[in-house]
Amino acid sequence: AAGVIQSPRHLIKEKRETATLKCYPIPRHDTVYWYQQGPGQDPQFLISFYEKMQSDKGSIPDRFSAQQFSDYHSELNMSSLELGDSALYFCASSLGRTANNEQFFGPGTRLTVL
Amino acid sequence: QKEVEQDPGPLSVPEGAIVSLNCTYSNSAFQYFMWYRQYSRKGPELLMYTYSSGNKEDGRFTAQVDKSSKYISLFIRDSQPSDSATYLCAMNNQGGKLIFGQGTELSVKP
């Protein structure tokens, strides 16, 4: 079965650079969630989209922005990168945005900021 | 204080043992409860998904929810070395965003 696809899998950037992470949800899934997982930490919710509209916002820095496109894929744009942004970034998708819709996670993008 | 508390371990057991993993939570609005398994440097994999108080069984895994005590558990029977991973509890209410526990690192020794 098709899973959530994330690209790139690994990304190395310097401080103050920008990065773009991409997420391709499971086919027919209309909702995308972004989570950030620091070393030894649990995933923290950043932002979510349903039918191309932002549906919820968590602890996402103002330096970050995201959007969902007409084909339901999503991109997380990160600017003025800081050392503390180094983390695993997961995308999850679901069919529907309510609490009873199971979320399936992608393999993650490992971002390292030097 | 975090909304969801989970003992980070590490927890080490011999192969074949019964493993008990637990989380407590403070937000009584949480309605849906999940357990995810995460191997090192991989994405979380959904193991169990429950709504109401009670037990749900799937193979060697049993999820238990006690809403009155705000306490959830995951039991693994006949544990195998391949079960070695970090187990994350997660929950949500009306919205979709998941609130995770810190994760428990489990090691099953052959």
PDB file of C-alpha atoms in Angstrom:
ATOM      1  CA  ALA A   1       0.000   0.000   0.000  1.00  0.00           C
ATOM      2  CA  ALA A   2       1.181   3.516  -0.753  1.00  0.00           C
ATOM      3  CA  GLY A   3       2.537   5.439   2.200  1.00  0.00           C
ATOM      4  CA  VAL A   4       3.337   9.037   2.976  1.00  0.00           C
ATOM      5  CA  ILE A   5       6.345  10.248   1.008  1.00  0.00           C
ATOM      6  CA  GLN A   6       8.671  12.932   2.265  1.00  0.00           C
ATOM      7  CA  SER A   7      11.559  14.581   0.484  1.00  0.00           C
ATOM      8  CA  PRO A   8      14.355  15.094   0.906  1.00  0.00           C
ATOM      9  CA  ARG A   9      15.156  12.459   3.514  1.00  0.00           C
ATOM     10  CA  HIS A  10      18.225  14.313   4.703  1.00  0.00           C
ATOM     11  CA  LEU A  11      19.096  17.982   4.443  1.00  0.00           C
ATOM     12  CA  ILE A  12      22.101  19.896   5.655  1.00  0.00           C
ATOM     13  CA  LYS A  13      21.940  23.689   5.780  1.00  0.00           C
ATOM     14  CA  GLU A  14      23.944  26.526   7.258  1.00  0.00           C
ATOM     15  CA  LYS A  15      22.587  29.052   9.735  1.00  0.00           C
ATOM     16  CA  ARG A  16      20.404  31.747   8.188  1.00  0.00           C
ATOM     17  CA  GLU A  17      19.768  29.657   5.061  1.00  0.00           C
ATOM     18  CA  THR A  18      16.330  28.533   3.895  1.00  0.00           C
ATOM     19  CA  ALA A  19      14.946  25.023   3.484  1.00  0.00           C
ATOM     20  CA  THR A  20      11.877  23.529   1.840  1.00  0.00           C
ATOM     21  CA  LEU A  21      10.489  20.180   2.948  1.00  0.00           C
ATOM     22  CA  LYS A  22       7.925  18.330   0.863  1.00  0.00           C
ATOM     23  CA  CYS A  23       5.213  15.885   1.817  1.00  0.00           C
ATOM     24  CA  TYR A  24       3.084  13.708  -0.451  1.00  0.00           C
ATOM     25  CA  PRO A  25       0.132  12.217   1.444  1.00  0.00           C
ATOM     26  CA  ILE A  26      -1.391   8.803   0.954  1.00  0.00           C
ATOM     27  CA  PRO A  27      -3.634   8.889  -2.159  1.00  0.00           C
ATOM     28  CA  ARG A  28      -7.138  10.206  -1.341  1.00  0.00           C
ATOM     29  CA  HIS A  29      -6.004  11.651   1.980  1.00  0.00           C
ATOM     30  CA  ASP A  30      -7.035  15.301   2.212  1.00  0.00           C
ATOM     31  CA  THR A  31      -5.394  16.307   5.487  1.00  0.00           C
ATOM     32  CA  VAL A  32      -1.719  16.849   6.195  1.00  0.00           C
ATOM     33  CA  TYR A  33      -0.009  17.434   9.535  1.00  0.00           C
ATOM     34  CA  TRP A  34       3.558  18.568  10.205  1.00  0.00           C
ATOM     35  CA  TYR A  35       5.434  17.581  13.358  1.00  0.00           C
ATOM     36  CA  GLN A  36       8.918  18.409  14.623  1.00  0.00           C
ATOM     37  CA  GLN A  37      10.851  15.884  16.697  1.00  0.00           C
ATOM     38  CA  GLY A  38      14.019  17.063  18.393  1.00  0.00           C
ATOM     39  CA  PRO A  39      16.706  14.603  19.572  1.00  0.00           C
ATOM     40  CA  GLY A  40      15.245  12.390  22.293  1.00  0.00           C
ATOM     41  CA  GLN A  41      11.977  14.331  22.216  1.00  0.00           C
ATOM     42  CA  ASP A  42       8.414  13.462  21.337  1.00  0.00           C
ATOM     43  CA  PRO A  43       6.937  14.870  18.121  1.00  0.00           C
ATOM     44  CA  GLN A  44       5.528  18.362  18.498  1.00  0.00           C
ATOM     45  CA  PHE A  45       2.669  19.522  16.296  1.00  0.00           C
ATOM     46  CA  LEU A  46       3.494  22.435  13.990  1.00  0.00           C
ATOM     47  CA  ILE A  47       0.626  22.980  11.576  1.00  0.00           C
ATOM     48  CA  SER A  48      -2.076  21.151   9.617  1.00  0.00           C
ATOM     49  CA  PHE A  49      -4.042  21.577   6.425  1.00  0.00           C
ATOM     50  CA  TYR A  50      -7.401  20.279   5.289  1.00  0.00           C
ATOM     51  CA  GLU A  51      -8.563  20.679   1.709  1.00  0.00           C
ATOM     52  CA  LYS A  52      -5.748  23.174   1.035  1.00  0.00           C
ATOM     53  CA  MET A  53      -6.726  25.419   3.945  1.00  0.00           C
ATOM     54  CA  GLN A  54      -4.842  25.747   7.222  1.00  0.00           C
ATOM     55  CA  SER A  55      -6.901  23.909   9.816  1.00  0.00           C
ATOM     56  CA  ASP A  56      -4.800  24.196  12.978  1.00  0.00           C
ATOM     57  CA  LYS A  57      -1.594  25.785  14.138  1.00  0.00           C
ATOM     58  CA  GLY A  58       0.741  24.706  16.891  1.00  0.00           C
ATOM     59  CA  SER A  59       4.180  25.783  18.005  1.00  0.00           C
ATOM     60  CA  ILE A  60       5.395  26.814  14.587  1.00  0.00           C
ATOM     61  CA  PRO A  61       7.913  29.702  14.512  1.00  0.00           C
ATOM     62  CA  ASP A  62       7.057  32.774  12.453  1.00  0.00           C
ATOM     63  CA  ARG A  63      10.118  31.955  10.330  1.00  0.00           C
ATOM     64  CA  PHE A  64       8.299  28.887   9.066  1.00  0.00           C
ATOM     65  CA  SER A  65       5.400  28.802   6.635  1.00  0.00           C
ATOM     66  CA  ALA A  66       3.548  25.999   4.954  1.00  0.00           C
ATOM     67  CA  GLN A  67       0.875  25.366   2.401  1.00  0.00           C
ATOM     68  CA  GLN A  68      -1.084  22.557   0.814  1.00  0.00           C
ATOM     69  CA  PHE A  69      -1.442  22.445  -2.954  1.00  0.00           C
ATOM     70  CA  SER A  70      -4.253  21.384  -5.254  1.00  0.00           C
ATOM     71  CA  ASP A  71      -2.835  17.841  -5.495  1.00  0.00           C
ATOM     72  CA  TYR A  72      -2.838  17.745  -1.643  1.00  0.00           C
ATOM     73  CA  HIS A  73       0.901  17.665  -1.306  1.00  0.00           C
ATOM     74  CA  SER A  74       2.313  20.075   1.250  1.00  0.00           C
ATOM     75  CA  GLU A  75       5.503  22.068   1.626  1.00  0.00           C
ATOM     76  CA  LEU A  76       7.074  23.415   4.789  1.00  0.00           C
ATOM     77  CA  ASN A  77       9.261  26.454   4.141  1.00  0.00           C
ATOM     78  CA  MET A  78      11.830  27.367   6.755  1.00  0.00           C
ATOM     79  CA  SER A  79      13.797  30.599   6.632  1.00  0.00           C
ATOM     80  CA  SER A  80      16.608  32.131   8.688  1.00  0.00           C
ATOM     81  CA  LEU A  81      17.503  28.686   9.942  1.00  0.00           C
ATOM     82  CA  GLU A  82      18.875  28.391  13.455  1.00  0.00           C
ATOM     83  CA  LEU A  83      20.916  25.640  15.086  1.00  0.00           C
ATOM     84  CA  GLY A  84      17.873  24.732  17.176  1.00  0.00           C
ATOM     85  CA  ASP A  85      15.893  23.897  14.045  1.00  0.00           C
ATOM     86  CA  SER A  86      17.948  20.726  13.659  1.00  0.00           C
ATOM     87  CA  ALA A  87      15.398  17.941  14.071  1.00  0.00           C
ATOM     88  CA  LEU A  88      13.358  15.268  12.373  1.00  0.00           C
ATOM     89  CA  TYR A  89      10.374  16.734  10.561  1.00  0.00           C
ATOM     90  CA  PHE A  90       7.484  14.357  10.058  1.00  0.00           C
ATOM     91  CA  CYS A  91       4.488  14.709   7.861  1.00  0.00           C
ATOM     92  CA  ALA A  92       1.361  12.689   8.563  1.00  0.00           C
ATOM     93  CA  SER A  93      -1.775  12.345   6.482  1.00  0.00           C
ATOM     94  CA  SER A  94      -5.344  11.320   7.167  1.00  0.00           C
ATOM     95  CA  LEU A  95      -8.667  11.073   5.391  1.00  0.00           C
ATOM     96  CA  GLY A  96     -10.596  13.823   7.115  1.00  0.00           C
ATOM     97  CA  ARG A  97      -9.456  16.251   9.795  1.00  0.00           C
ATOM     98  CA  THR A  98     -11.416  15.163  12.836  1.00  0.00           C
ATOM     99  CA  ALA A  99     -10.037  13.345  15.822  1.00  0.00           C
ATOM    100  CA  ASN A 100     -11.343   9.944  14.764  1.00  0.00           C
ATOM    101  CA  ASN A 101      -9.286   9.939  11.560  1.00  0.00           C
ATOM    102  CA  GLU A 102      -6.136   7.871  11.866  1.00  0.00           C
ATOM    103  CA  GLN A 103      -2.880   9.625  11.023  1.00  0.00           C
ATOM    104  CA  PHE A 104      -0.185   7.832   9.093  1.00  0.00           C
ATOM    105  CA  PHE A 105       3.341   9.160   9.286  1.00  0.00           C
ATOM    106  CA  GLY A 106       6.002   9.474   6.634  1.00  0.00           C
ATOM    107  CA  PRO A 107       9.652   8.496   7.162  1.00  0.00           C
ATOM    108  CA  GLY A 108      10.642  12.034   8.042  1.00  0.00           C
ATOM    109  CA  THR A 109      13.198  14.572   6.837  1.00  0.00           C
ATOM    110  CA  ARG A 110      16.281  14.901   8.979  1.00  0.00           C
ATOM    111  CA  LEU A 111      17.368  18.541   8.955  1.00  0.00           C
ATOM    112  CA  THR A 112      20.804  19.443  10.228  1.00  0.00           C
ATOM    113  CA  VAL A 113      21.677  23.112  10.611  1.00  0.00           C
ATOM    114  CA  LEU A 114      25.393  23.849  10.918  1.00  0.00           C
TER     115      LEU A 114
ATOM    116  CA  GLN B   1       3.671  19.976  33.287  1.00  0.00           C
ATOM    117  CA  LYS B   2       3.078  18.091  30.035  1.00  0.00           C
ATOM    118  CA  GLU B   3      -0.462  17.110  29.117  1.00  0.00           C
ATOM    119  CA  VAL B   4       0.686  13.532  28.524  1.00  0.00           C
ATOM    120  CA  GLU B   5       3.214  11.818  30.766  1.00  0.00           C
ATOM    121  CA  GLN B   6       5.085   8.680  29.799  1.00  0.00           C
ATOM    122  CA  ASP B   7       8.030   7.018  31.502  1.00  0.00           C
ATOM    123  CA  PRO B   8      10.914   7.272  29.001  1.00  0.00           C
ATOM    124  CA  GLY B   9      12.598   4.123  30.289  1.00  0.00           C
ATOM    125  CA  PRO B  10      14.724   2.547  28.967  1.00  0.00           C
ATOM    126  CA  LEU B  11      12.940  -0.728  29.600  1.00  0.00           C
ATOM    127  CA  SER B  12      14.841  -3.980  29.042  1.00  0.00           C
ATOM    128  CA  VAL B  13      13.096  -7.371  29.119  1.00  0.00           C
ATOM    129  CA  PRO B  14      13.989 -10.930  28.086  1.00  0.00           C
ATOM    130  CA  GLU B  15      12.431 -12.437  24.990  1.00  0.00           C
ATOM    131  CA  GLY B  16       8.995 -13.906  25.713  1.00  0.00           C
ATOM    132  CA  ALA B  17       8.215 -11.508  28.572  1.00  0.00           C
ATOM    133  CA  ILE B  18       4.995  -9.539  28.891  1.00  0.00           C
ATOM    134  CA  VAL B  19       5.653  -5.824  28.477  1.00  0.00           C
ATOM    135  CA  SER B  20       3.486  -3.137  30.037  1.00  0.00           C
ATOM    136  CA  LEU B  21       3.754   0.453  28.782  1.00  0.00           C
ATOM    137  CA  ASN B  22       1.750   3.253  30.345  1.00  0.00           C
ATOM    138  CA  CYS B  23       0.742   6.878  29.931  1.00  0.00           C
ATOM    139  CA  THR B  24      -1.211   9.276  32.072  1.00  0.00           C
ATOM    140  CA  TYR B  25      -2.879  12.435  30.879  1.00  0.00           C
ATOM    141  CA  SER B  26      -4.430  15.509  32.406  1.00  0.00           C
ATOM    142  CA  ASN B  27      -6.851  16.768  29.732  1.00  0.00           C
ATOM    143  CA  SER B  28     -10.223  15.099  30.208  1.00  0.00           C
ATOM    144  CA  ALA B  29     -11.243  16.291  26.724  1.00  0.00           C
ATOM    145  CA  PHE B  30      -9.021  13.693  25.081  1.00  0.00           C
ATOM    146  CA  GLN B  31     -11.221  11.139  23.362  1.00  0.00           C
ATOM    147  CA  TYR B  32      -8.991   9.144  21.026  1.00  0.00           C
ATOM    148  CA  PHE B  33      -5.930   7.235  22.139  1.00  0.00           C
ATOM    149  CA  MET B  34      -3.191   5.760  20.033  1.00  0.00           C
ATOM    150  CA  TRP B  35       0.033   3.834  20.383  1.00  0.00           C
ATOM    151  CA  TYR B  36       2.779   4.326  17.840  1.00  0.00           C
ATOM    152  CA  ARG B  37       5.971   2.318  17.447  1.00  0.00           C
ATOM    153  CA  GLN B  38       9.052   4.165  16.249  1.00  0.00           C
ATOM    154  CA  TYR B  39      12.250   2.460  15.181  1.00  0.00           C
ATOM    155  CA  SER B  40      15.423   4.496  15.284  1.00  0.00           C
ATOM    156  CA  ARG B  41      15.458   7.286  12.696  1.00  0.00           C
ATOM    157  CA  LYS B  42      12.118   6.150  11.231  1.00  0.00           C
ATOM    158  CA  GLY B  43       8.619   7.585  11.227  1.00  0.00           C
ATOM    159  CA  PRO B  44       6.106   6.563  13.908  1.00  0.00           C
ATOM    160  CA  GLU B  45       4.020   3.525  12.890  1.00  0.00           C
ATOM    161  CA  LEU B  46       0.427   3.295  14.143  1.00  0.00           C
ATOM    162  CA  LEU B  47      -0.055   0.184  16.270  1.00  0.00           C
ATOM    163  CA  MET B  48      -3.318   0.605  18.124  1.00  0.00           C
ATOM    164  CA  TYR B  49      -6.191   3.097  18.003  1.00  0.00           C
ATOM    165  CA  THR B  50      -8.927   3.209  20.631  1.00  0.00           C
ATOM    166  CA  TYR B  51     -11.819   5.464  21.495  1.00  0.00           C
ATOM    167  CA  SER B  52     -13.673   4.313  24.537  1.00  0.00           C
ATOM    168  CA  SER B  53     -12.620   2.952  27.886  1.00  0.00           C
ATOM    169  CA  GLY B  54     -11.910  -0.760  27.851  1.00  0.00           C
ATOM    170  CA  ASN B  55      -9.607  -3.169  26.083  1.00  0.00           C
ATOM    171  CA  LYS B  56      -8.748  -3.656  22.432  1.00  0.00           C
ATOM    172  CA  GLU B  57      -6.696  -6.621  21.282  1.00  0.00           C
ATOM    173  CA  ASP B  58      -4.733  -7.107  18.077  1.00  0.00           C
ATOM    174  CA  GLY B  59      -2.510 -10.164  17.957  1.00  0.00           C
ATOM    175  CA  ARG B  60       0.111  -9.885  20.680  1.00  0.00           C
ATOM    176  CA  PHE B  61      -0.887  -6.308  21.480  1.00  0.00           C
ATOM    177  CA  THR B  62      -3.612  -5.151  23.881  1.00  0.00           C
ATOM    178  CA  ALA B  63      -4.484  -1.501  24.409  1.00  0.00           C
ATOM    179  CA  GLN B  64      -6.326  -0.516  27.561  1.00  0.00           C
ATOM    180  CA  VAL B  65      -7.995   2.808  28.283  1.00  0.00           C
ATOM    181  CA  ASP B  66      -9.317   3.965  31.652  1.00  0.00           C
ATOM    182  CA  LYS B  67     -10.815   7.404  31.149  1.00  0.00           C
ATOM    183  CA  SER B  68     -11.898   7.741  34.780  1.00  0.00           C
ATOM    184  CA  SER B  69      -8.267   7.456  35.869  1.00  0.00           C
ATOM    185  CA  LYS B  70      -6.869   9.200  32.763  1.00  0.00           C
ATOM    186  CA  TYR B  71      -4.585   6.241  32.230  1.00  0.00           C
ATOM    187  CA  ILE B  72      -3.802   4.170  29.147  1.00  0.00           C
ATOM    188  CA  SER B  73      -1.689   1.071  28.720  1.00  0.00           C
ATOM    189  CA  LEU B  74      -0.212  -1.083  25.995  1.00  0.00           C
ATOM    190  CA  PHE B  75       0.573  -4.718  26.724  1.00  0.00           C
ATOM    191  CA  ILE B  76       2.838  -6.797  24.509  1.00  0.00           C
ATOM    192  CA  ARG B  77       2.670 -10.551  24.994  1.00  0.00           C
ATOM    193  CA  ASP B  78       5.449 -12.962  24.049  1.00  0.00           C
ATOM    194  CA  SER B  79       7.782 -10.057  23.310  1.00  0.00           C
ATOM    195  CA  GLN B  80      10.290 -10.514  20.499  1.00  0.00           C
ATOM    196  CA  PRO B  81      13.642  -8.821  19.777  1.00  0.00           C
ATOM    197  CA  SER B  82      11.941  -7.218  16.756  1.00  0.00           C
ATOM    198  CA  ASP B  83       9.660  -5.372  19.215  1.00  0.00           C
ATOM    199  CA  SER B  84      12.681  -3.347  20.343  1.00  0.00           C
ATOM    200  CA  ALA B  85      11.758   0.247  19.533  1.00  0.00           C
ATOM    201  CA  THR B  86      10.422   3.410  21.120  1.00  0.00           C
ATOM    202  CA  TYR B  87       6.711   3.295  21.905  1.00  0.00           C
ATOM    203  CA  LEU B  88       4.826   6.570  21.862  1.00  0.00           C
ATOM    204  CA  CYS B  89       1.360   7.094  23.249  1.00  0.00           C
ATOM    205  CA  ALA B  90      -0.655   9.837  21.569  1.00  0.00           C
ATOM    206  CA  MET B  91      -4.099  11.312  22.008  1.00  0.00           C
ATOM    207  CA  ASN B  92      -6.396  14.017  20.705  1.00  0.00           C
ATOM    208  CA  ASN B  93      -9.831  15.504  21.208  1.00  0.00           C
ATOM    209  CA  GLN B  94     -12.073  17.121  18.619  1.00  0.00           C
ATOM    210  CA  GLY B  95      -9.220  18.429  16.543  1.00  0.00           C
ATOM    211  CA  GLY B  96      -6.759  16.304  14.657  1.00  0.00           C
ATOM    212  CA  LYS B  97      -3.437  17.316  16.159  1.00  0.00           C
ATOM    213  CA  LEU B  98      -1.835  14.619  18.231  1.00  0.00           C
ATOM    214  CA  ILE B  99      -0.356  15.192  21.658  1.00  0.00           C
ATOM    215  CA  PHE B 100       2.410  12.672  22.295  1.00  0.00           C
ATOM    216  CA  GLY B 101       4.010  11.259  25.391  1.00  0.00           C
ATOM    217  CA  GLN B 102       7.789  11.303  25.665  1.00  0.00           C
ATOM    218  CA  GLY B 103       8.073   7.733  24.379  1.00  0.00           C
ATOM    219  CA  THR B 104       9.355   4.619  26.152  1.00  0.00           C
ATOM    220  CA  GLU B 105      12.464   2.952  24.764  1.00  0.00           C
ATOM    221  CA  LEU B 106      11.999  -0.829  24.864  1.00  0.00           C
ATOM    222  CA  SER B 107      14.743  -3.403  24.393  1.00  0.00           C
ATOM    223  CA  VAL B 108      13.868  -7.105  24.152  1.00  0.00           C
ATOM    224  CA  LYS B 109      16.925  -9.291  24.700  1.00  0.00           C
ATOM    225  CA  PRO B 110      17.191 -12.704  22.963  1.00  0.00           C
TER     226      PRO B 110
END
